[in-house]
Short mmCIF file of C-alpha atoms in Angstrom, two decimals:
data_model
loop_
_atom_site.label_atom_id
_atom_site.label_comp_id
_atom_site.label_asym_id
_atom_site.label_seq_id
_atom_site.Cartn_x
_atom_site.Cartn_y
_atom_site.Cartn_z
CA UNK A 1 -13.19 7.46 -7.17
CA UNK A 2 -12.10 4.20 -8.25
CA UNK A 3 -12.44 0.91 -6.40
CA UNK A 4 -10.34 0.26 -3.84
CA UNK A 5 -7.95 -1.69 -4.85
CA UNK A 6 -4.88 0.58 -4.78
CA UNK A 7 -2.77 3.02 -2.84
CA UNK A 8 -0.53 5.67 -5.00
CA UNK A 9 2.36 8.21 -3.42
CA UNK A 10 4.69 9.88 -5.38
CA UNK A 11 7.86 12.05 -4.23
CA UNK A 12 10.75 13.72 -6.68
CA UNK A 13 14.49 12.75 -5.00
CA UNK A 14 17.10 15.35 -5.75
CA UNK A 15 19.66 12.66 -6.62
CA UNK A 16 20.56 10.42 -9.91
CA UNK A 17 18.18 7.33 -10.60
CA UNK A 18 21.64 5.25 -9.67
CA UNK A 19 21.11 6.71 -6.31
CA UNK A 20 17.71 5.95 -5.68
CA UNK A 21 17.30 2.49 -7.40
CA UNK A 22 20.48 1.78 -5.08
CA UNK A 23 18.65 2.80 -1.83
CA UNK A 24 15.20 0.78 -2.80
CA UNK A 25 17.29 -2.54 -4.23
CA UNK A 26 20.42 -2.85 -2.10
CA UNK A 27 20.45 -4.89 0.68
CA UNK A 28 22.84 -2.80 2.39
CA UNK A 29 20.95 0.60 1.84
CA UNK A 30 17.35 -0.33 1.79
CA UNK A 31 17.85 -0.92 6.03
CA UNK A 32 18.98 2.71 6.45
CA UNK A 33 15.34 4.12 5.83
CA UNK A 34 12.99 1.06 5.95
CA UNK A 35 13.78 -1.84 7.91
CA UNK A 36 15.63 -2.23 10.64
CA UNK A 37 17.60 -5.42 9.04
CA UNK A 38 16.88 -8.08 6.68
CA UNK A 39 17.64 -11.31 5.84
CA UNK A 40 17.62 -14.07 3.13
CA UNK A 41 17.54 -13.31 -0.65
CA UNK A 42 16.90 -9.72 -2.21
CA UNK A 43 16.73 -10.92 -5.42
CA UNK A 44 14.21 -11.31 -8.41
CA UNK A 45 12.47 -14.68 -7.19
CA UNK A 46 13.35 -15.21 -4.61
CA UNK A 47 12.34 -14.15 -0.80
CA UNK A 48 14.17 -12.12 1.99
CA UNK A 49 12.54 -10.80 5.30
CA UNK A 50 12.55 -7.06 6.96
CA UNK A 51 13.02 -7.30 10.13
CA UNK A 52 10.97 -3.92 12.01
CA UNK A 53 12.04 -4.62 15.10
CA UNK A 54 9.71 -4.34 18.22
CA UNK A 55 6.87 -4.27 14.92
CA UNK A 56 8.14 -7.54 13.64
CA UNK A 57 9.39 -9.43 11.04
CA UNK A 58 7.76 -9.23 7.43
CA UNK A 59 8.93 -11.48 4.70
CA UNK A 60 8.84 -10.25 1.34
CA UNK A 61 8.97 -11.51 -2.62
CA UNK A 62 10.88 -9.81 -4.67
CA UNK A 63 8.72 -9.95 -7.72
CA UNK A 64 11.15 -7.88 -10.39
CA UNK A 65 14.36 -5.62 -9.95
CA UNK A 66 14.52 -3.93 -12.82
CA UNK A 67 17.86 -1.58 -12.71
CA UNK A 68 16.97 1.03 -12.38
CA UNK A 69 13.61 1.86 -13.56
CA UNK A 70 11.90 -0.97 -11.74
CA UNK A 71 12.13 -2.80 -8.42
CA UNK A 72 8.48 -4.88 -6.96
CA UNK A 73 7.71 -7.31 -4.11
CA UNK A 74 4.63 -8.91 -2.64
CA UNK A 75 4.20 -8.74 1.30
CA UNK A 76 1.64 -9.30 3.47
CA UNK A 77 1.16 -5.78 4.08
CA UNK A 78 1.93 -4.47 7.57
CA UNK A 79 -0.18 -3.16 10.15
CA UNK A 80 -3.47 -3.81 8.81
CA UNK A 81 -3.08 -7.38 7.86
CA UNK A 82 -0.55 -8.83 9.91
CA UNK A 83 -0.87 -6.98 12.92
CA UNK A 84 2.84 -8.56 14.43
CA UNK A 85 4.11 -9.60 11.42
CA UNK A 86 4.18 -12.38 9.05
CA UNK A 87 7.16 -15.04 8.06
CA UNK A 88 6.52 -17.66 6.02
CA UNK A 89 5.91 -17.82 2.10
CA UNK A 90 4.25 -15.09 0.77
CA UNK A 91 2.85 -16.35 -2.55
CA UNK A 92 0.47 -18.94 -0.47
CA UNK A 93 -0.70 -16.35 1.57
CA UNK A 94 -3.24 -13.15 1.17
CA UNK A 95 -0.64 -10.11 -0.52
CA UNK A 96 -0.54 -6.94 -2.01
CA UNK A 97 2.28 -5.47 -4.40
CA UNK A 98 4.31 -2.91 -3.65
CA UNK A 99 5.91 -1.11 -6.79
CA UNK A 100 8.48 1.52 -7.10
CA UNK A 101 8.63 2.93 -10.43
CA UNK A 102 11.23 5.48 -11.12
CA UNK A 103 11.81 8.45 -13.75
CA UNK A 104 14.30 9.86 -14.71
CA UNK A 105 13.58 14.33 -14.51
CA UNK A 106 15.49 17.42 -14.44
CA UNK A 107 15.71 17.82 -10.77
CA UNK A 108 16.25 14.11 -10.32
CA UNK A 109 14.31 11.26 -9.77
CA UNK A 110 10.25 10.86 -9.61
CA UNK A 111 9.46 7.79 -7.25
CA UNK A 112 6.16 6.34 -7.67
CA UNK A 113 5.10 4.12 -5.59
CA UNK A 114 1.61 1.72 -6.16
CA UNK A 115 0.79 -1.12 -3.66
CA UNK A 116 -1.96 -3.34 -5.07
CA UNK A 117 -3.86 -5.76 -4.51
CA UNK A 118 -6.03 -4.87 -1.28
CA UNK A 119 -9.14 -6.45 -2.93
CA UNK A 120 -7.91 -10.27 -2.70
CA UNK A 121 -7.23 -9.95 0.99
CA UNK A 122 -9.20 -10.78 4.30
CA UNK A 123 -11.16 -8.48 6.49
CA UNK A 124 -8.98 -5.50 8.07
CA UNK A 125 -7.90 -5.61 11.52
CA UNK A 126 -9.53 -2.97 12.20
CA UNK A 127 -9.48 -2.65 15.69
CA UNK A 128 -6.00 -2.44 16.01
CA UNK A 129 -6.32 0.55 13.71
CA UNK A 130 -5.64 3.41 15.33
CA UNK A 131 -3.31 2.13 17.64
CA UNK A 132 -0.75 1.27 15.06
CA UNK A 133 -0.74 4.65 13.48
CA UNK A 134 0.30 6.01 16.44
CA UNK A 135 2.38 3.34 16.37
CA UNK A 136 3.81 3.65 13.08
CA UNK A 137 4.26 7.44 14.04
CA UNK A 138 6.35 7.17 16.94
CA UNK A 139 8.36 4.40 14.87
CA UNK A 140 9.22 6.74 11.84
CA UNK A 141 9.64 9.86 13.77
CA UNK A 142 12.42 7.85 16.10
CA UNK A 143 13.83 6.70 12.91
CA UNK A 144 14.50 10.26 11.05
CA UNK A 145 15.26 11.51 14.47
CA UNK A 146 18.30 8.96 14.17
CA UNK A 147 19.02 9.36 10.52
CA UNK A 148 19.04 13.26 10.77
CA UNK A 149 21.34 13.03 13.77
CA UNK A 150 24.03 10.25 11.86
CA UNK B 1 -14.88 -6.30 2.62
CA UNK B 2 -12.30 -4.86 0.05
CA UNK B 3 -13.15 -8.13 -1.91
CA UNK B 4 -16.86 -7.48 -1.86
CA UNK B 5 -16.00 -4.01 -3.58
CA UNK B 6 -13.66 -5.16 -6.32
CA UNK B 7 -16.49 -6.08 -8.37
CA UNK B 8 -17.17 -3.24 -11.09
CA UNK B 9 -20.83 -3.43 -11.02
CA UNK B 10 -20.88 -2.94 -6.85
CA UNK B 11 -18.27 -0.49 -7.03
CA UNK B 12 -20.82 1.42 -9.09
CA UNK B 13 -23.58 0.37 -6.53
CA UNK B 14 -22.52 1.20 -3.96
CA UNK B 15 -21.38 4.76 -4.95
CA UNK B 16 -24.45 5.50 -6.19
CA UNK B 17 -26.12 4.17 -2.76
CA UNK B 18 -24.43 6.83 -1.29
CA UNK B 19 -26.71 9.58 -3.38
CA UNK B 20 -29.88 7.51 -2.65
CA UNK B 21 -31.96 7.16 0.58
CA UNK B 22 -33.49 3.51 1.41
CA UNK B 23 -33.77 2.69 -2.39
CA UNK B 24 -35.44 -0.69 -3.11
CA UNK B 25 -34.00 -3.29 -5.67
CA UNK B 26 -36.99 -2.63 -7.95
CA UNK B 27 -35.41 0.74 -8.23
CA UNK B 28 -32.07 -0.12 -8.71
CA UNK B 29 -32.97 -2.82 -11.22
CA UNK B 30 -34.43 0.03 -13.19
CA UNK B 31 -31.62 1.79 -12.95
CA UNK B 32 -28.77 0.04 -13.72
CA UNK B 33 -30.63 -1.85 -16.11
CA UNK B 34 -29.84 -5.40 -14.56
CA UNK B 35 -32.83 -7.62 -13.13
CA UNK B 36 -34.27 -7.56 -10.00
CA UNK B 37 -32.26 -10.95 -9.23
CA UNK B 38 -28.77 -9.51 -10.08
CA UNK B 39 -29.08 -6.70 -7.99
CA UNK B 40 -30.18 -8.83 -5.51
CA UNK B 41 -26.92 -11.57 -6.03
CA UNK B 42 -23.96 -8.50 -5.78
CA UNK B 43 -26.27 -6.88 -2.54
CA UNK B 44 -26.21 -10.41 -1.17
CA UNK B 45 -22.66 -9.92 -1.52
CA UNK B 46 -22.64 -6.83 0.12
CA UNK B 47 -24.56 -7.61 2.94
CA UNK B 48 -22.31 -10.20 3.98
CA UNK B 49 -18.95 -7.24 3.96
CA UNK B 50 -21.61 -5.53 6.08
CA UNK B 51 -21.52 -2.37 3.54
CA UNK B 52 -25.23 -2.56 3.27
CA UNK B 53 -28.44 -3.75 5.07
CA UNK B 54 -31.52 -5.36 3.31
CA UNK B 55 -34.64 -4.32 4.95
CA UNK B 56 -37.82 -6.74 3.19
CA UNK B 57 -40.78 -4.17 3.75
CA UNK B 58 -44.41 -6.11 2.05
CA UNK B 59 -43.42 -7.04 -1.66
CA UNK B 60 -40.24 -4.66 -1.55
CA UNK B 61 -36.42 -4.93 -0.12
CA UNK B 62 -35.02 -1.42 1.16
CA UNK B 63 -31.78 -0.96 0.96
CA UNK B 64 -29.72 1.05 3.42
CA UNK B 65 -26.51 1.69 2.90
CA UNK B 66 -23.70 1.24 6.49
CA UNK B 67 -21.35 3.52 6.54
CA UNK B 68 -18.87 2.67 8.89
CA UNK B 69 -17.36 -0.23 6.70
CA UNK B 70 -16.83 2.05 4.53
CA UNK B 71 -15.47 4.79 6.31
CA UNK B 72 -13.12 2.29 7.94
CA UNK B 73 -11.94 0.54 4.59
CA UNK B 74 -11.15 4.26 3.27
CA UNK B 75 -9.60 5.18 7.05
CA UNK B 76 -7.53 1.55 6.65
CA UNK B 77 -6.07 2.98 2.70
CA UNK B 78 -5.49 6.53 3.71
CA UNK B 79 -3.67 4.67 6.57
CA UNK B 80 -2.11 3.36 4.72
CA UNK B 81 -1.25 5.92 1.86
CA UNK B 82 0.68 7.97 4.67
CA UNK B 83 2.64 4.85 6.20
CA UNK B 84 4.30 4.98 1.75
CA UNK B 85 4.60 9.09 2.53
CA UNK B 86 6.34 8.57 6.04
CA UNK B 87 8.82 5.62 3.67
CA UNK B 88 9.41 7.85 0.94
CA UNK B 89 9.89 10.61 2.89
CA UNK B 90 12.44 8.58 4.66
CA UNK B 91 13.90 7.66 1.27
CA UNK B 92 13.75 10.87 0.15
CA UNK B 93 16.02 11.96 3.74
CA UNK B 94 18.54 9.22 3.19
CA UNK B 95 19.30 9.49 -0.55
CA UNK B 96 19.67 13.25 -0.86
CA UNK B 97 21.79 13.14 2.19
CA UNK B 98 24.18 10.40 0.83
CA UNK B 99 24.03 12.36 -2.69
CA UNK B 100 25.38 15.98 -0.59
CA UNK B 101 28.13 14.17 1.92
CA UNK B 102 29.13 12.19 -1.36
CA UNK B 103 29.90 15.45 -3.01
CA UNK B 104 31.76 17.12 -0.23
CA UNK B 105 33.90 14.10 0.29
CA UNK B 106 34.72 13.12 -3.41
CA UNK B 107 37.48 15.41 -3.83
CA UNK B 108 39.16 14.08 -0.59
CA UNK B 109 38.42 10.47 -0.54
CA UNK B 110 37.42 9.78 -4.42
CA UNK B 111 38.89 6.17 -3.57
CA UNK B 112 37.67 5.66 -0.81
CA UNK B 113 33.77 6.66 -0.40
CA UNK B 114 31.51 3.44 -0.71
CA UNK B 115 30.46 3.50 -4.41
CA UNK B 116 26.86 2.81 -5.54
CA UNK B 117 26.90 -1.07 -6.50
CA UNK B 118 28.93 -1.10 -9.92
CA UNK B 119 26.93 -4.02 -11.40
CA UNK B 120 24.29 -1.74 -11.30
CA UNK B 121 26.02 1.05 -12.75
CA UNK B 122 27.05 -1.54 -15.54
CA UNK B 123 23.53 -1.59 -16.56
#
């Protein structure tokens, strides 16, 4: 066990890294499996917001886009930090990093994803805990539910 | 709390805490080879995240480790761990699916299917 600092995830996509690095770092794509919409700028430096609907509106740094081995951005990391949300500027406010790395393999693409930086930030909500994973739940399932019937 | 645990030395504390009923700092001083006033500093830390208690007993301090600031800091990353397998999952969904209607339509509509970006393909 390490310290805390850090939460890893990997999946392998059955599609070119084109594909994928496409669906993280486009605008246009990037709202048909994570946010509902965003705004602003999706670019290295500069900021853009998701928009989660009923859970809010989180803006969002974009740190490095990297095509198409690389794409980062800092956010003040959902549920357990900004319980509704946060707008405003990120970089003078309590973040993590979230990474996506991607690799090239024979059956396609390895994602790895690393979100970082959980040791600079403030005490957890913790009480809204729970609630929010049932939240998050009913949130995701509603989305694949819509994607899988598209 | 996270903060109070992103310090090597308390990182190693406290996981050896876990192994050890109601030590006292003499012990741990011992130990870890660090004096009796350095243990105390990073479990002065501690005590404040609420990870541990500090029980003065005569000449001694006991040390008792809490639990359920733990547990909830581990809850709060495994939380979150499965919110990024619920995304990728969803990426996962939405690429392979644009990757397998892409490749049934090509031969009818090479023209006209959305292409990926082409300043990224340029790379």
């Amino acid at each position: 066990m390490s310290i805390p600092n850090t939460v890893e995830q990997e999946i392998i996509i059955r599609a070119p890294r084109t594909q994928v690095y496409a669906a993280i770092a486009d605008p246009a794509k990037v709202v048909r499996w994570f946010p509902d919409s965003m705004e602003g700028d999706y670019t290295a430096g500069h900021q853009a917001t998701f928009d989660f609907g009923e859970y809010g509106k989180v803006s969002i740094y974009v740190e490095a886009a990297q095509p198409e081995s690389y794409f980062a951005y800092r956010w003040v990391s959902g549920s357990h930090f900004a319980p509704s949300g946060y707008v405003g500027d990120v970089l003078t406010h309590p973040h993590t990093l979230v990474e996506f790395h991607l690799e090239e393999i024979a059956e396609g693409t390895r994602v790895k994803l690393v979100e970082s930086g959980f040791a600079s930030l403030p005490e957890l909500y913790r009480a809204k805990n729970h609630e929010d994973n049932t939240g998050g739940w009913s949130y995701m399932l509603a989305r694949l539910k819509t994607m899988a019937e598209a | 709390m996270f903060r109070a645990l992103a310090d090597p030395v308390r990182w190693e504390l406290v996981q050896r805490l876990v192994s050890l009923h109601q030590p006292t700092i003499s012990e741990i001083s011992s130990e870890f080879g660090i004096t009796r006033q350095g243990v105390r500093k990073h479990l002065e830390v501690l005590a404040k995240a609420e990870i541990v208690s500090l029980e003065p007993r005569g000449r001694e301090v006991f040390i008792q480790l809490r639990p359920d600031q733990l547990r909830d800091a581990h809850l709060a990353l495994v939380d979150i761990e499965r919110q990024w397998e619920r995304r990728l999952n969803a990426l996962k969904l939405f690429v392979e699916s644009t990757v397998a209607s892409e490749d049934s339509e090509a031969h009818q509509s090479a023209n006209d299917s959305i292409s990926l970006s082409s300043s990224e393909l340029a790379e």
